[in-house]
């Protein structure tokens, strides 16, 4: 139970006490400043507490935004301030200061909440202030001002604003015009029936898995059903985030589920399509694995670039200015959002192609579209990086090093490696293993290429990754590792090797996504023991090339399967342990633009 302390002179007919109770607060009234401080001290330290002026006039949703969002230790709107346990000490200090400044226990409180916020600001304490827009939140000074405020409240439909704010302010064309106009009402329906975002997220996953099962039947009826269910899954995927924003139900577990289930749904569907094609004697596992590799590498480009630049200083460039200018022209905004093939457009395309064509055609179109989108976004980010004069922080360098996922072999090499341009070393490392794999396949020249990959990958991370293009290092490593597994599996010529490779890449990709979400939650990278246990990207790449060289194709299939199972078990157990134990702040991951 949260506690709200009402301060100031009560106002006859005010709804503030009922509004606070409807938001889950136990309401107590303070006669003066000393009484408010006493009541604050009586509230258990593990509970949320709010100080609210009794004269407050405003929308219920304004109070909800200001007093119930779990993501911020301290938050305030005019006439109200709240603290979660993490911000309790700062609130108590500010309250004591204002009580002392007020002249003693007998002084009647005059908008104590706003004075506490001013004291917190003076201390340099971060206080979240939600954007209220046209929502009203005021502390009127006299009856006339109160009547005007009440008229302003009556003139604005806060439920309409609440519904509108449930939708992302920036989203893809398909989602904005074909999903959000009705999914927000589904979110409200769920909220009124007590459903949580996590339950909707799970329903979205189950729907996508059923869609994958339908695709795996290999029949036209199954393909049509799969396409319809994939769209339904995406509607639920949008609904869970809108429900979280509508009801302010943000959670650590929800952030993890929302982020990881998107990838699980998409890649499970790829596997279902491949199984369905196999029933029609068409082997498209290489295409399915290629689609997963390309999509994952695209995301790594996004993640690395954002982490490298999100807290950089002097972070400007002519390219970015041009991009902002284009975004000010209506029609270019939607074209630019569509050509990057975000998840909404991508899933709609996959669903339609599944229903009316074949899995092979679906994969061809998907690969061409994703390749174009990857080229467009990567080229734009390279231009931005070359034309901006940004100074990157130690935090950004550490994030890139964590995303690189170097293991013990790369770490040992890095201690003695000479200073080399990191992107050049990473790109050369990838080429030295991928090209031999493509030419010789499962042979010792490929193993030698993997040894060179280990040496150069260590050299790439021997210095802090603060260069203009150092954010390319993790994507180069991902492309090299995943590409090597794909090529060796495709060249084996034995049925079942590609599905095993698909499982291995899926397990490793999960680890890399998990690393991203931990960094986004300011929780750091996965523990060092886990990275060592699964070998790092360079250790896994070397191991796969050795296994391919020394084993028969049939034995290689078994080895890849075992390796996939071991990696999946290790990363899943550690990931679930971490996220369920609430090792990160309560956020709802916005993830990829829908």
XYZ file of C-alpha atoms in Angstrom:
594
model
C 0.000 0.000 0.000
C 1.299 3.465 -0.903
C 0.703 6.423 1.393
C -0.299 9.982 0.443
C 0.073 12.824 2.950
C -2.385 15.643 2.280
C -1.085 19.044 3.366
C -2.638 22.489 3.524
C -6.200 23.630 4.213
C -8.884 21.096 3.128
C -11.244 22.326 0.423
C -14.958 21.428 0.723
C -16.118 19.311 -2.184
C -12.596 18.452 -3.352
C -12.144 15.058 -5.038
C -8.440 14.796 -4.282
C -8.781 12.262 -1.466
C -10.988 9.956 -3.552
C -8.691 10.313 -6.545
C -5.677 9.303 -4.478
C -7.514 6.300 -3.043
C -8.489 5.205 -6.566
C -4.759 5.185 -7.423
C -4.034 2.839 -4.527
C -2.971 5.354 -1.882
C -3.801 5.283 1.804
C -4.553 8.961 2.523
C -3.508 10.761 5.698
C -3.898 14.471 6.519
C -1.271 16.709 8.099
C -2.273 19.730 10.177
C 1.072 21.485 9.817
C 4.633 20.997 8.597
C 5.775 19.106 11.689
C 2.778 16.783 11.455
C 3.616 16.068 7.792
C 7.204 15.228 8.747
C 5.970 12.912 11.512
C 3.581 11.122 9.158
C 6.369 10.720 6.617
C 8.602 9.086 9.216
C 5.814 6.625 10.082
C 5.537 5.291 6.535
C 7.627 2.096 6.134
C 10.785 2.680 4.117
C 9.915 0.028 1.529
C 6.692 1.796 0.475
C 5.976 4.614 -1.956
C 4.978 7.883 -0.305
C 3.545 11.092 -1.747
C 3.051 14.591 -0.423
C 0.056 16.286 -2.042
C -1.451 19.731 -1.508
C -5.095 19.427 -0.408
C -6.037 22.282 -2.759
C -4.876 20.368 -5.852
C -7.171 20.577 -8.864
C -6.431 18.477 -11.904
C -7.120 15.421 -13.981
C -6.909 11.976 -12.462
C -4.522 10.944 -15.231
C -2.213 13.837 -14.317
C -2.029 12.404 -10.796
C -1.502 8.934 -12.231
C 1.409 10.101 -14.381
C 2.960 12.024 -11.529
C 2.444 9.615 -8.652
C 2.334 6.019 -9.918
C 5.031 5.571 -12.582
C 7.404 2.899 -11.185
C 10.384 3.888 -13.314
C 11.486 6.953 -11.356
C 12.644 7.203 -7.713
C 11.315 10.764 -7.468
C 8.582 12.411 -9.513
C 6.471 15.539 -9.261
C 3.682 17.547 -10.810
C 2.427 20.939 -9.552
C 1.126 20.399 -6.038
C 2.368 16.825 -5.608
C 5.643 14.954 -5.175
C 6.278 11.244 -4.705
C 9.192 9.055 -3.741
C 9.838 5.354 -4.111
C 12.150 3.662 -1.604
C 15.221 4.657 -3.660
C 14.274 8.343 -3.384
C 12.953 8.270 0.162
C 16.081 9.617 1.854
C 16.235 12.650 -0.447
C 12.541 13.383 0.167
C 12.972 13.126 3.938
C 15.918 15.564 3.895
C 13.991 18.065 1.783
C 10.945 17.776 4.056
C 13.057 18.398 7.170
C 14.679 21.426 5.563
C 11.337 22.954 4.624
C 9.924 22.270 8.078
C 12.872 24.044 9.662
C 12.664 26.942 7.218
C 8.942 27.293 7.891
C 9.597 28.451 11.431
C 8.425 25.543 13.539
C 5.697 23.019 14.107
C 2.837 25.479 14.360
C 3.205 26.921 10.866
C 0.389 25.842 8.555
C 1.798 24.259 5.402
C 1.620 26.466 2.286
C 2.105 24.248 -0.796
C 4.688 22.130 0.951
C 4.890 19.752 -2.024
C 6.205 22.412 -4.415
C 8.622 23.714 -1.795
C 9.992 20.182 -1.326
C 10.508 19.881 -5.077
C 12.354 23.213 -5.099
C 14.600 21.925 -2.295
C 15.277 18.707 -4.216
C 16.195 20.733 -7.301
C 18.505 22.908 -5.202
C 20.288 19.736 -4.029
C 20.771 18.634 -7.635
C 18.485 15.634 -7.131
C 16.874 14.288 -10.297
C 13.083 14.674 -10.111
C 11.029 13.317 -13.005
C 8.354 15.662 -14.310
C 5.990 13.922 -16.741
C 4.777 15.693 -19.841
C 1.181 16.638 -19.069
C 0.258 18.348 -22.331
C -3.287 19.668 -22.011
C -3.887 17.827 -18.736
C -4.572 20.147 -15.794
C -2.537 20.043 -12.562
C -2.732 23.201 -10.449
C -2.904 24.511 -6.888
C -5.297 27.479 -7.155
C -4.617 30.367 -4.800
C -8.218 31.600 -4.448
C -11.824 30.525 -5.165
C -11.900 32.234 -8.544
C -8.741 30.462 -9.698
C -10.192 27.206 -8.373
C -13.368 27.629 -10.427
C -11.307 28.394 -13.529
C -9.163 25.317 -12.937
C -12.234 23.124 -12.501
C -13.659 24.468 -15.774
C -10.348 23.659 -17.477
C -10.535 20.105 -16.114
C -14.077 19.712 -17.446
C -13.010 21.019 -20.837
C -10.378 18.323 -21.449
C -11.106 14.611 -21.883
C -8.301 12.970 -19.938
C -9.349 9.490 -21.070
C -8.832 10.495 -24.694
C -5.395 11.834 -23.795
C -4.617 8.662 -21.869
C -5.534 6.549 -24.897
C -3.480 8.711 -27.207
C -0.432 8.622 -24.941
C -0.625 4.818 -24.832
C 0.631 4.780 -28.432
C 4.293 5.406 -29.191
C 4.937 8.929 -30.406
C 7.209 7.554 -33.132
C 6.228 4.360 -34.908
C 6.190 2.685 -38.298
C 3.657 3.371 -41.066
C 1.912 -0.006 -40.859
C 1.580 0.138 -37.091
C 0.458 3.766 -37.005
C -2.293 3.410 -39.601
C -3.289 -0.270 -39.490
C -2.750 -1.409 -35.883
C -2.740 1.425 -33.339
C -6.161 2.896 -34.293
C -7.805 -0.134 -32.649
C -5.088 -1.839 -30.568
C -5.213 1.015 -28.037
C -8.827 0.088 -27.307
C -7.800 -3.533 -26.862
C -5.224 -2.268 -24.356
C -7.917 -0.363 -22.462
C -10.160 -3.436 -22.492
C -7.310 -5.461 -21.001
C -6.625 -2.825 -18.349
C -10.252 -2.731 -17.237
C -10.222 -6.506 -16.793
C -7.054 -6.551 -14.762
C -4.835 -8.102 -17.407
C -1.131 -7.245 -17.236
C 1.276 -6.410 -20.075
C 3.206 -9.595 -19.311
C 0.090 -11.694 -19.874
C -0.543 -9.995 -23.214
C 3.120 -10.449 -24.168
C 2.858 -14.153 -23.406
C -0.348 -14.402 -25.456
C 1.488 -12.773 -28.356
C 4.278 -15.346 -28.093
C 1.848 -18.275 -27.972
C -0.027 -16.924 -30.997
C 3.213 -16.615 -32.964
C 4.262 -20.146 -31.999
C 0.903 -21.469 -33.193
C 1.461 -19.512 -36.424
C 4.849 -21.181 -36.800
C 3.195 -24.559 -36.231
C 0.639 -23.806 -38.941
C 3.426 -22.826 -41.345
C 5.220 -26.082 -40.516
C 2.294 -28.112 -41.911
C 3.386 -27.160 -45.418
C -0.205 -26.881 -46.673
C -1.804 -23.840 -48.284
C -4.424 -23.773 -45.539
C -1.649 -23.852 -42.963
C 0.221 -21.029 -44.685
C -2.899 -18.837 -44.816
C -3.638 -19.516 -41.149
C -0.001 -18.784 -40.296
C -0.147 -15.397 -41.996
C -3.345 -14.414 -40.202
C -2.049 -15.563 -36.832
C 1.248 -13.735 -37.337
C -0.661 -10.468 -37.783
C -2.749 -11.285 -34.694
C 0.456 -11.871 -32.761
C 1.742 -8.498 -33.882
C -1.475 -6.789 -32.782
C -0.965 -8.287 -29.317
C 2.687 -7.279 -29.452
C 1.633 -3.652 -29.928
C -1.087 -4.007 -27.315
C 1.260 -5.066 -24.513
C 3.323 -1.889 -24.775
C 0.206 0.257 -25.094
C -1.254 -1.439 -22.030
C 1.941 -0.724 -20.098
C 1.783 2.946 -21.055
C -1.984 3.199 -20.527
C -1.898 1.748 -17.019
C 1.734 2.623 -16.164
C 2.491 -1.038 -15.507
C 6.217 -1.047 -16.138
C 8.376 -3.848 -14.789
C 11.826 -5.336 -15.129
C 10.424 -8.710 -16.115
C 8.077 -7.076 -18.608
C 10.948 -5.248 -20.302
C 12.811 -8.516 -20.742
C 9.788 -10.454 -21.974
C 8.768 -7.754 -24.441
C 12.261 -7.482 -25.889
C 13.236 -11.144 -26.107
C 9.867 -12.536 -27.160
C 9.921 -10.412 -30.325
C 13.044 -12.218 -31.454
C 11.786 -15.614 -30.304
C 8.549 -15.143 -32.271
C 10.224 -14.052 -35.473
C 12.914 -16.725 -35.478
C 10.499 -19.487 -34.479
C 8.371 -18.450 -37.440
C 11.418 -18.676 -39.728
C 11.954 -22.229 -38.505
C 8.276 -23.067 -39.029
C 8.440 -21.844 -42.634
C 11.552 -23.941 -43.248
C 9.851 -27.042 -41.824
C 6.789 -26.392 -43.974
C 8.928 -26.025 -47.078
C 10.700 -29.294 -46.273
C 7.329 -31.070 -46.357
C 7.101 -29.932 -49.954
C 10.633 -31.179 -50.715
C 12.113 -27.687 -50.753
C 15.091 -27.143 -48.439
C 15.186 -23.478 -47.419
C 17.018 -23.847 -44.108
C 19.985 -21.901 -45.479
C 17.645 -19.045 -46.371
C 16.000 -19.192 -42.937
C 19.375 -19.083 -41.212
C 20.517 -16.310 -43.551
C 17.428 -14.254 -42.684
C 18.109 -14.691 -38.970
C 21.781 -13.753 -39.387
C 20.981 -10.661 -41.447
C 18.244 -9.469 -39.110
C 20.412 -9.963 -36.020
C 23.341 -8.131 -37.592
C 20.994 -5.254 -38.473
C 19.955 -4.983 -34.858
C 23.561 -5.076 -33.663
C 24.324 -2.136 -35.954
C 21.434 -0.232 -34.348
C 22.446 -1.131 -30.813
C 26.150 -0.401 -31.254
C 25.615 2.936 -32.957
C 23.139 4.085 -30.311
C 25.319 2.997 -27.407
C 28.367 4.684 -28.930
C 26.579 8.004 -29.350
C 23.795 8.300 -26.794
C 25.938 10.177 -24.252
C 28.621 11.550 -26.565
C 29.440 15.260 -26.261
C 29.535 17.690 -29.227
C 27.347 15.112 -30.925
C 26.392 16.937 -34.129
C 26.916 16.393 -37.857
C 25.663 17.825 -41.166
C 24.217 14.397 -42.007
C 22.142 14.362 -38.839
C 20.966 17.921 -39.560
C 19.862 16.851 -43.051
C 18.022 13.870 -41.582
C 16.191 16.141 -39.131
C 15.288 18.466 -41.984
C 13.848 15.593 -44.022
C 11.814 14.507 -41.003
C 10.144 17.914 -41.022
C 8.608 17.144 -44.433
C 5.529 14.969 -43.957
C 5.796 12.464 -46.791
C 9.519 11.812 -46.335
C 8.985 10.752 -42.721
C 6.866 7.743 -43.642
C 9.041 6.734 -46.604
C 12.162 6.829 -44.455
C 10.454 4.768 -41.754
C 9.161 2.192 -44.235
C 12.362 1.575 -46.210
C 14.218 0.454 -43.083
C 11.662 -2.368 -42.874
C 10.762 -2.117 -39.166
C 9.043 -4.989 -37.436
C 5.510 -3.928 -38.430
C 6.255 -3.692 -42.135
C 8.442 -6.778 -41.967
C 5.855 -8.966 -40.275
C 3.076 -7.729 -42.545
C 5.199 -8.568 -45.581
C 6.066 -12.017 -44.230
C 2.417 -12.725 -43.356
C 1.094 -11.778 -46.807
C 3.848 -13.615 -48.688
C 3.354 -16.725 -46.551
C -0.355 -16.772 -47.338
C -0.123 -16.238 -51.099
C 3.312 -17.527 -52.182
C 5.870 -20.132 -51.108
C 8.402 -20.136 -48.272
C 11.255 -19.783 -50.761
C 9.754 -16.649 -52.319
C 9.010 -15.307 -48.851
C 12.656 -15.680 -47.865
C 13.974 -14.208 -51.111
C 11.867 -11.067 -50.683
C 12.707 -10.862 -46.986
C 16.451 -11.163 -47.594
C 16.410 -8.565 -50.378
C 14.361 -6.140 -48.287
C 16.484 -6.589 -45.158
C 19.719 -6.288 -47.150
C 18.557 -2.989 -48.647
C 17.422 -1.708 -45.257
C 20.729 -2.742 -43.659
C 22.727 -1.007 -46.391
C 20.670 2.173 -46.107
C 20.830 2.467 -42.321
C 24.483 1.447 -42.014
C 25.595 3.857 -44.745
C 23.722 6.694 -43.084
C 25.297 5.958 -39.723
C 28.762 5.714 -41.190
C 28.268 9.143 -42.796
C 27.039 10.572 -39.503
C 30.033 9.151 -37.669
C 32.531 10.514 -40.179
C 31.011 14.006 -40.236
C 30.310 14.515 -36.536
C 32.944 15.615 -34.089
C 31.870 13.682 -31.028
C 33.860 12.816 -27.929
C 32.765 9.408 -26.715
C 32.728 8.527 -23.060
C 34.298 5.690 -21.128
C 30.805 4.312 -20.602
C 30.228 4.138 -24.360
C 33.576 2.426 -24.893
C 32.738 -0.141 -22.216
C 29.323 -0.772 -23.761
C 30.924 -1.466 -27.140
C 33.473 -3.774 -25.522
C 30.632 -5.675 -23.833
C 28.711 -5.889 -27.119
C 31.844 -7.226 -28.815
C 31.538 -10.335 -26.593
C 35.225 -11.145 -26.578
C 36.215 -14.294 -24.710
C 39.395 -15.433 -22.968
C 41.334 -15.931 -26.218
C 40.703 -12.386 -27.434
C 41.437 -11.081 -23.939
C 44.819 -12.818 -23.871
C 45.748 -11.477 -27.317
C 44.613 -7.947 -26.401
C 47.248 -7.714 -23.660
C 50.077 -7.889 -26.199
C 48.470 -6.666 -29.427
C 49.804 -3.533 -31.146
C 47.638 -0.456 -31.638
C 45.579 -0.918 -34.813
C 42.379 0.735 -36.099
C 39.660 -1.324 -34.438
C 37.123 -1.424 -37.342
C 39.843 -2.376 -39.825
C 41.083 -5.173 -37.590
C 37.545 -6.471 -36.976
C 36.640 -6.373 -40.686
C 39.892 -8.076 -41.678
C 39.370 -10.722 -38.987
C 35.940 -11.547 -40.356
C 37.123 -11.774 -43.951
C 40.011 -14.056 -42.983
C 37.629 -16.666 -41.609
C 34.569 -16.244 -43.832
C 36.405 -16.331 -47.167
C 38.322 -19.578 -46.425
C 35.082 -21.130 -45.164
C 33.379 -20.208 -48.445
C 36.276 -21.518 -50.568
C 37.485 -24.613 -48.717
C 34.620 -25.359 -46.335
C 35.444 -27.860 -43.587
C 39.219 -27.864 -44.077
C 42.357 -26.813 -42.251
C 42.820 -23.561 -44.218
C 39.533 -22.466 -42.632
C 40.909 -23.355 -39.199
C 43.992 -21.242 -39.932
C 41.650 -18.428 -40.924
C 39.883 -18.844 -37.583
C 43.232 -18.589 -35.783
C 43.879 -15.328 -37.616
C 40.378 -14.246 -36.606
C 41.233 -14.825 -32.948
C 44.449 -12.789 -33.221
C 42.904 -9.851 -35.046
C 39.772 -9.823 -32.889
C 42.001 -9.434 -29.835
C 43.871 -6.597 -31.526
C 40.577 -4.873 -32.358
C 39.626 -4.528 -28.686
C 43.122 -3.923 -27.302
C 42.317 -0.217 -26.870
C 39.136 1.554 -25.696
C 36.605 1.714 -28.532
C 36.268 5.491 -28.792
C 36.981 5.997 -32.499
C 34.469 7.449 -34.939
C 33.684 4.053 -36.491
C 34.503 1.758 -33.582
C 30.771 0.994 -33.195
C 31.213 -1.219 -36.288
C 33.343 -3.685 -34.326
C 30.465 -5.687 -32.727
C 28.503 -5.972 -36.033
C 31.638 -7.190 -37.832
C 32.158 -9.856 -35.171
C 28.499 -10.942 -35.330
C 28.594 -11.221 -39.126
C 31.827 -13.227 -38.993
C 30.698 -15.704 -36.334
C 27.183 -16.261 -37.665
C 28.350 -16.252 -41.281
C 31.006 -18.882 -40.608
C 28.485 -21.214 -38.994
C 26.051 -20.675 -41.880
C 28.633 -21.324 -44.594
C 30.122 -24.439 -42.987
C 26.665 -25.888 -42.360
C 25.514 -25.147 -45.913
C 28.616 -26.729 -47.440
C 28.367 -29.895 -45.346
C 25.797 -31.435 -47.712
C 24.198 -33.501 -44.947
C 20.535 -33.242 -44.061
C 20.031 -31.817 -40.589
C 23.219 -29.772 -40.273
C 21.528 -26.498 -41.196
C 18.733 -26.892 -38.602
C 21.423 -27.616 -36.000
C 23.301 -24.504 -37.100
C 20.052 -22.540 -36.904
C 19.673 -23.640 -33.282
C 23.260 -22.686 -32.438
C 23.001 -19.218 -33.975
C 19.637 -18.688 -32.251
C 21.176 -19.547 -28.868
C 24.180 -17.269 -29.403
C 21.975 -14.476 -30.759
C 19.844 -14.699 -27.625
C 22.994 -14.132 -25.563
C 23.868 -11.083 -27.637
C 20.362 -9.621 -27.348
C 20.414 -10.275 -23.611
C 23.668 -8.304 -23.402
C 21.997 -5.379 -25.168
C 18.988 -5.327 -22.855
C 21.168 -5.461 -19.748
C 23.180 -2.492 -20.997
C 19.967 -0.601 -21.803
C 18.802 -1.218 -18.256
C 22.098 0.147 -16.884
C 22.762 -3.247 -15.343
C 26.069 -3.928 -17.096
C 27.046 -6.900 -19.218
C 26.407 -10.576 -18.419
C 28.796 -11.986 -15.814
C 32.345 -12.729 -16.915
C 31.994 -16.415 -16.034
C 29.204 -16.811 -18.574
C 31.213 -15.177 -21.368
C 34.161 -17.430 -20.519
C 31.972 -20.531 -20.296
C 30.547 -20.051 -23.797
C 33.938 -19.076 -25.204
C 33.355 -15.583 -26.532
C 32.711 -15.006 -30.239
C 36.279 -15.857 -31.233
C 36.386 -19.079 -29.172
C 33.101 -20.344 -30.618
C 34.186 -19.512 -34.161
C 37.491 -21.349 -33.744
C 35.743 -24.334 -32.151
C 33.187 -24.631 -34.977
C 35.902 -24.559 -37.657
C 37.929 -27.224 -35.817
C 34.870 -29.450 -35.381
C 34.050 -29.090 -39.075
C 37.615 -30.033 -40.045
C 38.092 -33.066 -37.788
C 34.604 -34.604 -37.858
C 32.536 -36.192 -40.581
C 29.497 -34.271 -41.755
C 27.186 -36.492 -39.700
C 29.335 -36.070 -36.613
C 29.472 -32.316 -37.251
C 25.661 -32.223 -37.118
C 25.673 -33.911 -33.715
C 28.433 -31.596 -32.462
C 26.538 -28.469 -33.532
C 23.392 -29.774 -31.861
C 25.196 -30.448 -28.583
C 26.926 -27.073 -28.719
C 23.581 -25.335 -29.371
C 21.968 -27.080 -26.392
C 24.867 -26.277 -24.036
C 25.003 -22.599 -25.027
C 21.213 -22.256 -24.854
C 21.036 -23.792 -21.380
C 23.831 -21.632 -19.992
C 22.577 -18.312 -21.358
C 18.890 -18.986 -20.675
C 19.397 -20.075 -17.066
C 21.602 -17.071 -16.280
C 19.331 -14.657 -18.145
C 16.181 -15.870 -16.406
C 17.916 -15.777 -13.023
C 19.028 -12.195 -13.623
C 15.788 -10.739 -14.942
C 13.465 -12.523 -12.513
C 15.593 -11.311 -9.604
C 14.947 -7.719 -10.783
C 18.556 -6.881 -11.498
C 17.655 -3.798 -13.543
C 15.421 -0.721 -13.333
C 11.698 -1.003 -14.078
C 11.414 0.027 -17.721
C 9.268 -0.988 -20.628
C 11.584 -1.571 -23.547
C 10.506 0.373 -26.620
C 12.604 -1.966 -28.705
C 12.570 -1.819 -32.460
C 10.266 0.728 -34.043
C 7.103 -1.122 -34.926
